[in-house]
PDB file of C-alpha atoms in Angstrom:
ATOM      1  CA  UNK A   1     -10.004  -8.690  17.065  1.00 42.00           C
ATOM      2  CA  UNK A   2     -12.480 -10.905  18.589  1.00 43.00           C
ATOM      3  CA  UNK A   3     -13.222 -13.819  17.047  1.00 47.00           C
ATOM      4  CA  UNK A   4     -16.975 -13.557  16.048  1.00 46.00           C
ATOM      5  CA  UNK A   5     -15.449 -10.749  13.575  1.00 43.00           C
ATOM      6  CA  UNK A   6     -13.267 -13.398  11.908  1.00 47.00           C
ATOM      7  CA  UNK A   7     -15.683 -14.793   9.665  1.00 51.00           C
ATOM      8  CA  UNK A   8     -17.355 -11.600   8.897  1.00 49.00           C
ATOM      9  CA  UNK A   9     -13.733 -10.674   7.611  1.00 46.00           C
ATOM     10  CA  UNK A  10     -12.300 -13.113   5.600  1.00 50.00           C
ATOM     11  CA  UNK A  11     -13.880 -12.514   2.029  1.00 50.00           C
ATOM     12  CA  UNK A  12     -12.148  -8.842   2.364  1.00 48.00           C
ATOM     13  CA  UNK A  13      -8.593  -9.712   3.841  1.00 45.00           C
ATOM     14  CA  UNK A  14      -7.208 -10.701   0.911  1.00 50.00           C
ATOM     15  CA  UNK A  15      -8.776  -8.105  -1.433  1.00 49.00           C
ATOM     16  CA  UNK A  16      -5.718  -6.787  -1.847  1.00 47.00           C
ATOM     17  CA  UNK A  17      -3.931  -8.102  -5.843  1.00 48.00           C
ATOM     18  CA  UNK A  18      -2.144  -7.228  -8.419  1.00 45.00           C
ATOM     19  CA  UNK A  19      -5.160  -6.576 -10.427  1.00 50.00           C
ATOM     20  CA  UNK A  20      -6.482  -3.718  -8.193  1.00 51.00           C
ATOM     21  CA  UNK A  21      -3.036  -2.346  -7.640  1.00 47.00           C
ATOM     22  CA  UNK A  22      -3.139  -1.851 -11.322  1.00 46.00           C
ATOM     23  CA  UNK A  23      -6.991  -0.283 -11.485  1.00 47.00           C
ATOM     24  CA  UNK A  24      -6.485   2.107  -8.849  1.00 48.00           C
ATOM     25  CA  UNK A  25      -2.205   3.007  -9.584  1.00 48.00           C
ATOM     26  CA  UNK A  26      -3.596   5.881 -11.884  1.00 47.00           C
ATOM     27  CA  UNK A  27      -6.095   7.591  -9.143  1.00 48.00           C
ATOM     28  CA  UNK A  28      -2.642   8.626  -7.683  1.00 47.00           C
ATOM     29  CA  UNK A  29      -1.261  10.760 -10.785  1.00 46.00           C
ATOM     30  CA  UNK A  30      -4.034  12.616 -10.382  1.00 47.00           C
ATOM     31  CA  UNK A  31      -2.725  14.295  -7.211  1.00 48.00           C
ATOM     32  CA  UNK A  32       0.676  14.090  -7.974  1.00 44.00           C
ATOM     33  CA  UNK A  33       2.930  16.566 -10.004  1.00 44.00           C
ATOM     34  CA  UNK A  34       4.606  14.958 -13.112  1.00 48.00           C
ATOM     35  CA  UNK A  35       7.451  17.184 -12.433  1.00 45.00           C
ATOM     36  CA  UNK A  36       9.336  15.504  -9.411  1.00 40.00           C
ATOM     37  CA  UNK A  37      13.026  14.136  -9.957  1.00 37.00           C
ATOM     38  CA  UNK A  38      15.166  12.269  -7.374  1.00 36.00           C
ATOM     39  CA  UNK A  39      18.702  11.244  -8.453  1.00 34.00           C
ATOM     40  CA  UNK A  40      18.054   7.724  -9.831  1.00 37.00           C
ATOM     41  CA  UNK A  41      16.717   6.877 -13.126  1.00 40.00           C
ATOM     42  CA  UNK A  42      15.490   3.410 -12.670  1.00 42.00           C
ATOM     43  CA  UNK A  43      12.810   1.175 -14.700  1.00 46.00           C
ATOM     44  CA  UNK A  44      10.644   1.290 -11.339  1.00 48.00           C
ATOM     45  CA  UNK A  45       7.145  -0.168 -13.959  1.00 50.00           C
ATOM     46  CA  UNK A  46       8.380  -3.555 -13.561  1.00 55.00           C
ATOM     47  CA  UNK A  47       8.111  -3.919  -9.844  1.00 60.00           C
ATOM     48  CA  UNK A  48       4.465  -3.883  -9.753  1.00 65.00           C
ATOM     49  CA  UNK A  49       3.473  -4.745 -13.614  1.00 67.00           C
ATOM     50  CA  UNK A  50       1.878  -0.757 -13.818  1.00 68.00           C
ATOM     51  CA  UNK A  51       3.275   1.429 -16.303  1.00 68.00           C
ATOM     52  CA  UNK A  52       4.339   5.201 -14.373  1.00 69.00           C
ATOM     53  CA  UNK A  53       4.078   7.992 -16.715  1.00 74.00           C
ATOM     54  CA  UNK A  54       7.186   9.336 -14.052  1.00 76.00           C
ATOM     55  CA  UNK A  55       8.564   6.027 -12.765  1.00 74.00           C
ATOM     56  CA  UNK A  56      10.382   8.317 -10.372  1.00 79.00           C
ATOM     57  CA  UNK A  57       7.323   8.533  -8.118  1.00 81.00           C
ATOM     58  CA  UNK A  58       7.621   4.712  -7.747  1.00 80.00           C
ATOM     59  CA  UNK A  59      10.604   4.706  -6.761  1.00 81.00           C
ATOM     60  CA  UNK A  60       9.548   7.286  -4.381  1.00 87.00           C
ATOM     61  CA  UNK A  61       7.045   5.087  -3.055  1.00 86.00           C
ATOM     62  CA  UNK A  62      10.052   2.343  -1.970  1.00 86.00           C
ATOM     63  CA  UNK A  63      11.904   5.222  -0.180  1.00 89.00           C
ATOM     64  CA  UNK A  64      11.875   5.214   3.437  1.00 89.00           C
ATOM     65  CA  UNK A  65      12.801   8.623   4.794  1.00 90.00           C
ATOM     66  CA  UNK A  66      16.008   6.677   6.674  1.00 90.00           C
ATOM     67  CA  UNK A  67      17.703   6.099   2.752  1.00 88.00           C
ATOM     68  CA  UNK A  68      19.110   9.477   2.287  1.00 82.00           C
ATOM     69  CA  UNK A  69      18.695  12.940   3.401  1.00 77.00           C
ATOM     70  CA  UNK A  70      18.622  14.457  -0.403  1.00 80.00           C
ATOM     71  CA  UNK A  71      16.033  11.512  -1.270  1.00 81.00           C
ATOM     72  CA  UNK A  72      12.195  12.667  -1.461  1.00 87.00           C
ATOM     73  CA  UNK A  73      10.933   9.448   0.680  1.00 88.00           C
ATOM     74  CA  UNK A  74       7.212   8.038   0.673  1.00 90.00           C
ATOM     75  CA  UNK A  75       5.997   9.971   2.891  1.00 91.00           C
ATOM     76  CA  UNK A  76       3.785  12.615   0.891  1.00 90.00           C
ATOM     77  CA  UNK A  77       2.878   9.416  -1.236  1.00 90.00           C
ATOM     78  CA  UNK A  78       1.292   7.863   1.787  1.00 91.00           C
ATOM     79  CA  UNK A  79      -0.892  10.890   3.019  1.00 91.00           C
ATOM     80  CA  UNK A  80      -2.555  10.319  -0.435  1.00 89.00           C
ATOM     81  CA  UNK A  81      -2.331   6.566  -0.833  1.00 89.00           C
ATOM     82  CA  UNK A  82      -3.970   5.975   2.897  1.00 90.00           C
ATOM     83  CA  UNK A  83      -7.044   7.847   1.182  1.00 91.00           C
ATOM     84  CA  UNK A  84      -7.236   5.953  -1.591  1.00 90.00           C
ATOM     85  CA  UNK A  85      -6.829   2.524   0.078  1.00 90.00           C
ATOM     86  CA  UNK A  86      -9.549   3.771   2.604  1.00 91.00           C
ATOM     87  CA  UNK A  87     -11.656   5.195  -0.539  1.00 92.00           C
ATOM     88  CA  UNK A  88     -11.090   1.334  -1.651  1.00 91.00           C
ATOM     89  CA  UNK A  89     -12.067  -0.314   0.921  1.00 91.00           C
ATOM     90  CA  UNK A  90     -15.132   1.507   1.900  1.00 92.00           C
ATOM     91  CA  UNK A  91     -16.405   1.172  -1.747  1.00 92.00           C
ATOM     92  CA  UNK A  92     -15.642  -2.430  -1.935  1.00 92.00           C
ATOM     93  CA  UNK A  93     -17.537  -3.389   1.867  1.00 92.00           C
ATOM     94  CA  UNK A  94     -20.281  -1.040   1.063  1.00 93.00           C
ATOM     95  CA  UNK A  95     -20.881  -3.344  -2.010  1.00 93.00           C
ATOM     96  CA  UNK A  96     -20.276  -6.629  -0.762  1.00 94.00           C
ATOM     97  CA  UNK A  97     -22.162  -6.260   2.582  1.00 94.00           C
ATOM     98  CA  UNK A  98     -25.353  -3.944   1.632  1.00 94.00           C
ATOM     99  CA  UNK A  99     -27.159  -4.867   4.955  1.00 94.00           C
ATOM    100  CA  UNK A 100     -23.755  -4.291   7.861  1.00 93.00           C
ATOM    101  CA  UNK A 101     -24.624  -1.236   9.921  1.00 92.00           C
ATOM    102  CA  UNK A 102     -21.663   1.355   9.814  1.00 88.00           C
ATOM    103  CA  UNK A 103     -20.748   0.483  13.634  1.00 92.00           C
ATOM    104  CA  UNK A 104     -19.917  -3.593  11.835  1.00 93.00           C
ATOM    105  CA  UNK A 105     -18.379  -1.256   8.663  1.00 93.00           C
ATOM    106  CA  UNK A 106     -15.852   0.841  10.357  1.00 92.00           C
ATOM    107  CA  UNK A 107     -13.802  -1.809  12.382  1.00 92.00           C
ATOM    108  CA  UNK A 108     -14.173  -3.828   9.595  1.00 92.00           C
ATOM    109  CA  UNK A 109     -12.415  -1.534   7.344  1.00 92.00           C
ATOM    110  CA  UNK A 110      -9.875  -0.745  10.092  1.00 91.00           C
ATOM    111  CA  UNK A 111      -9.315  -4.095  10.496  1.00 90.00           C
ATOM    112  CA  UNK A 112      -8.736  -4.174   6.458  1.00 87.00           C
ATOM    113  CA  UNK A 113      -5.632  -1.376   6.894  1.00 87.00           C
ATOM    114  CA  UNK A 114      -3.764  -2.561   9.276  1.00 86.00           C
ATOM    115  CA  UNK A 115      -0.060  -1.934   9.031  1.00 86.00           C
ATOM    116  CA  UNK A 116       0.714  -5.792   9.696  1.00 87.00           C
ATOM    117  CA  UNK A 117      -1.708  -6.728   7.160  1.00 87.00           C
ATOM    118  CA  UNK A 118      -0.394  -4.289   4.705  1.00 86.00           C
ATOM    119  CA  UNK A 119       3.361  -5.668   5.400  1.00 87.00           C
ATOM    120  CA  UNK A 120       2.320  -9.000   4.725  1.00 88.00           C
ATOM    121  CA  UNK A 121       0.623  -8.171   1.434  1.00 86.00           C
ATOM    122  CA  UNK A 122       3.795  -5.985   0.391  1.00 86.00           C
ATOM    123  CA  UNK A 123       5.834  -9.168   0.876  1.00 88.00           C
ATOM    124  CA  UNK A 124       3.384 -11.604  -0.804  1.00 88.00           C
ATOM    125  CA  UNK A 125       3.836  -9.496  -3.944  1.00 83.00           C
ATOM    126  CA  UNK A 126       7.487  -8.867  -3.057  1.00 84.00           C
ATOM    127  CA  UNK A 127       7.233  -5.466  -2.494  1.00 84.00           C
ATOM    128  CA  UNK A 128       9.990  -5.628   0.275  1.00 85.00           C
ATOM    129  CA  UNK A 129      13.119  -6.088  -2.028  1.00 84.00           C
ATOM    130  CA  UNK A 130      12.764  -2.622  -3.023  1.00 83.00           C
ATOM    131  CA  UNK A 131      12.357  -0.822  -0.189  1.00 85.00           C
ATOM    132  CA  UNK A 132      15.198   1.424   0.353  1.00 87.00           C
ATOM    133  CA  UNK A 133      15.911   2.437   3.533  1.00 89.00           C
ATOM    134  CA  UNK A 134      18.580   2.808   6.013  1.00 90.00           C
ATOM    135  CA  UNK A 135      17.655   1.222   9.194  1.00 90.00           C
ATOM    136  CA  UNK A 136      18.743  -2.428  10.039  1.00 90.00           C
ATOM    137  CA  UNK A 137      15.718  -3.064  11.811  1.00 90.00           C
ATOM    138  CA  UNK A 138      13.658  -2.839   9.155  1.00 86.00           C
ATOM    139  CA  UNK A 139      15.196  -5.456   7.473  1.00 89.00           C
ATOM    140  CA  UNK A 140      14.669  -7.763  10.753  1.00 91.00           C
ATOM    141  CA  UNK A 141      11.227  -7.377  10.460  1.00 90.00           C
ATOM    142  CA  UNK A 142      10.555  -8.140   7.031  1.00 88.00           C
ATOM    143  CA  UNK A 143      12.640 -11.618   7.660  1.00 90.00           C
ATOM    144  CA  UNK A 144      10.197 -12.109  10.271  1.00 90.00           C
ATOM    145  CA  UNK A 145       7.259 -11.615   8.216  1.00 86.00           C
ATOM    146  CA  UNK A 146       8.953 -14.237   5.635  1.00 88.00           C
ATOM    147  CA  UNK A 147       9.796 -16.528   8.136  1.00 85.00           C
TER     148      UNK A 147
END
């Protein structure tokens, strides 16, 4: 990203918190059917301080598709959650910058999703030590993002 974009930037990079994890948690269980079980009953509301109505979609959420075979993984979870967080950000930069063309808006918001960015705010909140998954290099990386 070239550095005159920097500045523009930096209010939204960090709009990412606790507090509109919690706001927007519940736009997901609209999509979602209340009915999905995986093997593990686990109290999955205390990772992110959100109460689930089914804490088994959380849990969900923290499953890479490398854990287990008979494990539902995130993946369905993401195809919905990428809208949202794009819904999110769009709402939030078309508030806070009223007078950016949409050629400034749209790498701004792509700039905003960014896998790497996202990592870094899942370990911030400490997202990572739940992730369960089953591939050793996915644990490398999130000690690099630590360290």
């Amino acid at each position: 990203m070239g550095s005159w974009l920097r500045p523009l930037l930096a209010p939204a990079l960090n709009w990412v918190s606790a507090q509109n994890l919690q706001k927007y948690g519940a736009v997901l269980n609209i999509f979602l059917p209340a009915s999905w079980q995986m093997s593990r009953q686990q109290k999955g509301h205390c990772i992110i301080g959100c109460h689930f109505n089914d804490p088994n979609l959380l849990w969900q959420a923290f499953t890479h598709p490398s854990y287990d075979k008979d494990c539902i993984s995130y993946e369905r979870l993401e195809y919905v959650g990428d809208s949202v967080l794009n819904l999110m950000i769009t709402k939030q930069q078309f508030s806070k910058y009223p007078n950016l063309p949409p050629g400034w808006l749209s790498p701004l918001r792509a700039a905003n999703v960014d896998t790497e960015k996202l990592a870094c705010v899942a370990v911030k909140h400490s997202f990572h030590k739940y992730l369960r998954h089953g591939r050793p290099i996915l644990t490398r990386r999130v000690n690099e993002l630590i360290n």
